[in-house]
mmCIF file of C-alpha atoms in Angstrom:
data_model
loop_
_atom_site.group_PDB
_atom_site.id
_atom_site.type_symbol
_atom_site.label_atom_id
_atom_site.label_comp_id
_atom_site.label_asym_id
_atom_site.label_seq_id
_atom_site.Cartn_x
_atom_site.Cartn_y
_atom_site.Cartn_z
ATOM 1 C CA UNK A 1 133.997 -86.458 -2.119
ATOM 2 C CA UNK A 2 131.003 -87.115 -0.281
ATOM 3 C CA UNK A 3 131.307 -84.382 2.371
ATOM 4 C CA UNK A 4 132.084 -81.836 -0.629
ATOM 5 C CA UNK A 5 128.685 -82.878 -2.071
ATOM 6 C CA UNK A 6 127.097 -82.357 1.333
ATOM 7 C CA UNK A 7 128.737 -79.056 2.098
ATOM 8 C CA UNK A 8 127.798 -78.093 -1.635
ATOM 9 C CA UNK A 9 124.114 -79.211 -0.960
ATOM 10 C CA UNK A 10 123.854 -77.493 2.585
ATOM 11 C CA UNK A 11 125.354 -74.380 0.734
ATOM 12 C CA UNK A 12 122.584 -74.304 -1.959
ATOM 13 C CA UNK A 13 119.845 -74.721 0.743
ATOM 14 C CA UNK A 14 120.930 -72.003 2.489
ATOM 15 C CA UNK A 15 121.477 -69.914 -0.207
ATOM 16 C CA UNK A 16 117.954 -70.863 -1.662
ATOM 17 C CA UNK A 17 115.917 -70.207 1.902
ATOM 18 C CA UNK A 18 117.712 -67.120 2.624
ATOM 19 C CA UNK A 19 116.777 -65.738 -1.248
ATOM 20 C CA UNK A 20 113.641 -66.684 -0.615
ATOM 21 C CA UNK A 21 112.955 -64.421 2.872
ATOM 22 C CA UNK A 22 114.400 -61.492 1.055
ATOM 23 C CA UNK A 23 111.722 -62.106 -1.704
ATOM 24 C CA UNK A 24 108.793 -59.569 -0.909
ATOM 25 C CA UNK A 25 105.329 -60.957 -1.934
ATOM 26 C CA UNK A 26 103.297 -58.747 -4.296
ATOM 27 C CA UNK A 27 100.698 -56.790 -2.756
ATOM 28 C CA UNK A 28 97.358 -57.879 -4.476
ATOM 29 C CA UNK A 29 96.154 -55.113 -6.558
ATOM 30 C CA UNK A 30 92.798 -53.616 -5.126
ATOM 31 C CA UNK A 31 90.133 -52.308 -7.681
ATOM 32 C CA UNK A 32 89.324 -48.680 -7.483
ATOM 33 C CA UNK A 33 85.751 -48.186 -6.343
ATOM 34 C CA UNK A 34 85.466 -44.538 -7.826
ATOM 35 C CA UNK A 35 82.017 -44.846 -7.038
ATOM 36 C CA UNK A 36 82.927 -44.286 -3.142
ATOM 37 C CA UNK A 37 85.495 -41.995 -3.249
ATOM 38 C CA UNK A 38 87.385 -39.664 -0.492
ATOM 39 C CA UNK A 39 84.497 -36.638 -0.626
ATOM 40 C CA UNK A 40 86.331 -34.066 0.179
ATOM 41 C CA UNK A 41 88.965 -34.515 -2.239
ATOM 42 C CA UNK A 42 86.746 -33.987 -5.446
ATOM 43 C CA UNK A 43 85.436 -30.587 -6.622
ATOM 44 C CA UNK A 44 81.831 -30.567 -6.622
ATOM 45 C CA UNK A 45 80.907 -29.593 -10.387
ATOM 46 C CA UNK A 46 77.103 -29.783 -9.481
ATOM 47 C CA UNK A 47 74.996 -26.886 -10.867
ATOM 48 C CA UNK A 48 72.892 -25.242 -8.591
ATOM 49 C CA UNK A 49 69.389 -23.379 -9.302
ATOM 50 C CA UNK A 50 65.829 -23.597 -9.400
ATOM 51 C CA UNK A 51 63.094 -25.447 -11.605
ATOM 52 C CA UNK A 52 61.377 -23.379 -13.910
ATOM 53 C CA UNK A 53 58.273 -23.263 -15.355
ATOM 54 C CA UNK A 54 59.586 -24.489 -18.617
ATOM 55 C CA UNK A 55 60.246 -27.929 -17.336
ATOM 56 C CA UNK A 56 58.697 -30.942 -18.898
ATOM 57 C CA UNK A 57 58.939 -34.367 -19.183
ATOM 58 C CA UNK A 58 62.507 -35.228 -20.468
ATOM 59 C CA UNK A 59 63.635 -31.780 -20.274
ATOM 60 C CA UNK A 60 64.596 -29.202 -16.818
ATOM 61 C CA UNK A 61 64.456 -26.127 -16.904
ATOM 62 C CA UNK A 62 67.361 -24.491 -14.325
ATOM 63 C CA UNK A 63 67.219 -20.766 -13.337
ATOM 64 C CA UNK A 64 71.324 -21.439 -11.907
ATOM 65 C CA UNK A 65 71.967 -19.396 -8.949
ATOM 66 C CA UNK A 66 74.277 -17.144 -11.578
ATOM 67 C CA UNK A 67 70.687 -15.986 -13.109
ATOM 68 C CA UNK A 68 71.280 -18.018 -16.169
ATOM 69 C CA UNK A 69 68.678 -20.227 -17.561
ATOM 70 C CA UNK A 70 69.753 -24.006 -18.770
ATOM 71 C CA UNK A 71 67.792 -26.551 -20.711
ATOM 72 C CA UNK A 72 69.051 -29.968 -19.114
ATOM 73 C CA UNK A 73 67.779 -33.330 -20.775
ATOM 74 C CA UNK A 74 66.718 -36.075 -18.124
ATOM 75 C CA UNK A 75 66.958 -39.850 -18.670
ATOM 76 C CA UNK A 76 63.874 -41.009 -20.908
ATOM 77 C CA UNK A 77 64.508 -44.747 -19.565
ATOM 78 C CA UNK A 78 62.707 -46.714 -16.672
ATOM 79 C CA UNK A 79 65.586 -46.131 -14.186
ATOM 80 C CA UNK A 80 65.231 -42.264 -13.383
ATOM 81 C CA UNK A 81 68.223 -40.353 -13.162
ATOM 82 C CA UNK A 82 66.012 -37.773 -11.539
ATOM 83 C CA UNK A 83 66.006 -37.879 -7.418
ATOM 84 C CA UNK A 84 63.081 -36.566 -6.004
ATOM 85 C CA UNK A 85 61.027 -35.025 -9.227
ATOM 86 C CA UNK A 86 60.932 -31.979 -10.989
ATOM 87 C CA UNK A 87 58.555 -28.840 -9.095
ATOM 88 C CA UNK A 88 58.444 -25.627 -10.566
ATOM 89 C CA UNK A 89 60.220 -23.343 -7.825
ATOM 90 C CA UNK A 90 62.013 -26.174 -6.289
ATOM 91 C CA UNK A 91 65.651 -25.937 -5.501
ATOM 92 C CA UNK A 92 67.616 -28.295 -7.745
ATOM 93 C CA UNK A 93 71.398 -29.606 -7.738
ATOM 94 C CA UNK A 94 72.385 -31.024 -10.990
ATOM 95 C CA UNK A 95 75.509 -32.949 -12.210
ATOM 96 C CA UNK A 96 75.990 -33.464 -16.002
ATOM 97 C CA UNK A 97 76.700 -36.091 -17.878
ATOM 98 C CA UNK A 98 77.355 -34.305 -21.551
ATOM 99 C CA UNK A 99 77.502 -30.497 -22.113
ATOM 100 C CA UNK A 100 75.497 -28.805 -24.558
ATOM 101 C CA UNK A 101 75.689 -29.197 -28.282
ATOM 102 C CA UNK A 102 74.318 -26.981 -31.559
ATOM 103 C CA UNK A 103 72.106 -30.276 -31.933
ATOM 104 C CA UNK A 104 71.296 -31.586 -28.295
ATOM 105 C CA UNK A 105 70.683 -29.858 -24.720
ATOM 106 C CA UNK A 106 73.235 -30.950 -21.813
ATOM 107 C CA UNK A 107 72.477 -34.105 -20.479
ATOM 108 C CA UNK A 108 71.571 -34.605 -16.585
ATOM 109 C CA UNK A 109 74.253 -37.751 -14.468
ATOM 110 C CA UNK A 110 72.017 -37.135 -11.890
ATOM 111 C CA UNK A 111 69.139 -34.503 -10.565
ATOM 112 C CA UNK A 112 68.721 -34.081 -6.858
ATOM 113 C CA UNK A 113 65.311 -32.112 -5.651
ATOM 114 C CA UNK A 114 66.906 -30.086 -2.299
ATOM 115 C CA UNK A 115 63.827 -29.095 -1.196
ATOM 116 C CA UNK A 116 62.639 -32.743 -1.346
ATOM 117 C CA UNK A 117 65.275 -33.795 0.435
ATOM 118 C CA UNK A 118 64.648 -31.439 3.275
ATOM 119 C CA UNK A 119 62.780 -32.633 6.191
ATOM 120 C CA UNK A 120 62.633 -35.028 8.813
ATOM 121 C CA UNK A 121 63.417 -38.540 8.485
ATOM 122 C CA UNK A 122 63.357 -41.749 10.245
ATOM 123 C CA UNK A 123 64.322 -45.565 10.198
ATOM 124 C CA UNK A 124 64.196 -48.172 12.189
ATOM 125 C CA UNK A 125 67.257 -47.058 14.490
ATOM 126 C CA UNK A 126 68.125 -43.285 13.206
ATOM 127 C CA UNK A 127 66.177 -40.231 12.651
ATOM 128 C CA UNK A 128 66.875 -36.598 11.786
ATOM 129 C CA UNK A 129 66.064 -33.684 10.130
ATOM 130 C CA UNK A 130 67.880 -32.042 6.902
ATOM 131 C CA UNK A 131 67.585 -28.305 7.059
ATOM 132 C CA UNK A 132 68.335 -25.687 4.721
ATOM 133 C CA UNK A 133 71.907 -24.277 4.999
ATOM 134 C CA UNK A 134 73.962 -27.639 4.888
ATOM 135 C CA UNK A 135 72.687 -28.283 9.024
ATOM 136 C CA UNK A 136 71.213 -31.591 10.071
ATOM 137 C CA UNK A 137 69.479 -32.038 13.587
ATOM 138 C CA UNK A 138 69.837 -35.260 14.746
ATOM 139 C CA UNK A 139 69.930 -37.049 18.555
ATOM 140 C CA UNK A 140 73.331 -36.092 19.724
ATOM 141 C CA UNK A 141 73.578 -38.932 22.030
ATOM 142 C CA UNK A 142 73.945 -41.610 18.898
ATOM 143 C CA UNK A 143 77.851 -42.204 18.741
ATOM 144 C CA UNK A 144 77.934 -40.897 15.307
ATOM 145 C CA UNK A 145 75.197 -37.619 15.503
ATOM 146 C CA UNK A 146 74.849 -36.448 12.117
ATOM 147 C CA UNK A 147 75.379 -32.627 11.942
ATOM 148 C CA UNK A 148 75.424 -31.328 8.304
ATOM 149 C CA UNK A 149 74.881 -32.088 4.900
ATOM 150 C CA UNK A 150 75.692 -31.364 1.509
ATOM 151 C CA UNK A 151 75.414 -32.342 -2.189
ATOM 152 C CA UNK A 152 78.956 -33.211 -3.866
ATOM 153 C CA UNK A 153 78.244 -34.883 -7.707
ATOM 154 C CA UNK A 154 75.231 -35.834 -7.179
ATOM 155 C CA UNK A 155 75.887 -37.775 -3.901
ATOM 156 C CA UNK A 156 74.935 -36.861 -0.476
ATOM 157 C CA UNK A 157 77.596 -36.319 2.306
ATOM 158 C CA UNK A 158 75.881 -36.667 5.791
ATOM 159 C CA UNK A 159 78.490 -35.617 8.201
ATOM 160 C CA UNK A 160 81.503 -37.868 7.024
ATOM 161 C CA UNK A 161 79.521 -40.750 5.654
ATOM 162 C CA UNK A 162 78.742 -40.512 1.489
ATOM 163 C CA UNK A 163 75.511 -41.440 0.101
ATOM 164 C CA UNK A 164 74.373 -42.356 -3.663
ATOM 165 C CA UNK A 165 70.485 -41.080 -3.358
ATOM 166 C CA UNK A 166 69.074 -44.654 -4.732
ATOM 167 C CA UNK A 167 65.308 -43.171 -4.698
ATOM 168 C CA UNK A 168 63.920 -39.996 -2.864
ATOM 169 C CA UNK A 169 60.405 -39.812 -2.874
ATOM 170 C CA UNK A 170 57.907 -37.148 -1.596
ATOM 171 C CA UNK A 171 57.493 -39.847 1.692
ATOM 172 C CA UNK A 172 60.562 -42.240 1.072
ATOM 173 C CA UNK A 173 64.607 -41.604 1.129
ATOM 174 C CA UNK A 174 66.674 -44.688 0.140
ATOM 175 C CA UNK A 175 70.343 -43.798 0.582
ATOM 176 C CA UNK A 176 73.429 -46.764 -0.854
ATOM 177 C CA UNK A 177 76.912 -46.770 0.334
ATOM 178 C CA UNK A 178 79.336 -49.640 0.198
ATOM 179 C CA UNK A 179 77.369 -51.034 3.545
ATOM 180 C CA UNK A 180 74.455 -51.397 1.802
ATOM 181 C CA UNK A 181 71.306 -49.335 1.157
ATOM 182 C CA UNK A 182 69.058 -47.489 4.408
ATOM 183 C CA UNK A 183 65.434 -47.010 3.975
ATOM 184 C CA UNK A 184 63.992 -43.721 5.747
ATOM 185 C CA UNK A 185 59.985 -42.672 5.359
ATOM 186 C CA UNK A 186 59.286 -38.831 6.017
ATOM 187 C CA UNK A 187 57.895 -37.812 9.663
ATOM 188 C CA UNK A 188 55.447 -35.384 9.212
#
């Protein structure tokens, strides 16, 4: 009787350990960052144009690239949603938050100056220039040279590394990815 109890125990052990191999463990579930997301998988729903001369405080004027003219309202907070300011003549890419209404303009996500943007710029340990056309001269001996740009929702793209423009100034660029955020002042 005891060996039957044994054999019975040594059965269930076996049984037990070779249940528990089989047994996958969940994969942890990982959080969707959609703030840094794949680039060139997303349509770029930006609308491009120029300031015009109706612009004012709260409120942007856009001559689109179509010919039409747009009246886009800007964040009246502390915490501008506008990169780079608002100059009559400037080239502008805007995303939108909310479309227009019979009661209320569209509302701006995000307002990026392109012809503040353009330029030279330098840190610490980088420095290039963003030219018109999407091209951006850089030293090609760096083991990542950056070679072009564009504007995708609001976010810059330089080369294959995407940007959220934290603050672009007429002498400062601040760019945030999930490294962290890269200070640049303007060479003149």
């Amino acid at each position: 009787m005891k060996k039957l109890v044994y054999v019975f125990a040594t059965l269930l052990t076996l049984t037990w350990v070779s249940s528990c191999k089989e047994q996958k463990k969940p994969e942890p579930e990982v959080e969707n960052d959609s703030t840094f997301v794949e680039i060139d998988s997303v349509e770029d729903v930006s609308i491009y144009g120029r300031c015009g001369d109706g612009t004012a405080m709260h409120t942007l004027e856009l001559i689109t690239d179509q010919g039409d003219t747009l009246y886009i309202g800007v964040n009246e907070d502390s915490v501008s949603n506008v990169k780079g300011g608002m100059g009559v003549g400037d080239r502008m890419a805007v995303t939108l938050e909310s479309e227009a209404t019979n009661d209320e303009p569209a509302k701006a996500r995000v307002v990026v100056n392109l012809t503040t943007l353009l330029g030279k710029w330098v840190s610490l340990d980088k420095s290039f220039e963003i030219q018109e056309g999407g091209v951006v001269v850089s030293n090609i001996t760096e083991p990542k040279p950056l070679v072009d740009w564009k504007i995708c929702n609001g976010r810059l793209v330089l080369s294959s590394d995407t940007f959220s423009i934290y603050e672009l100034g007429a002498d400062s660029l601040f760019l945030e990815n999930e490294r962290g955020i890269y200070a640049y002042k303007r060479l003149k």
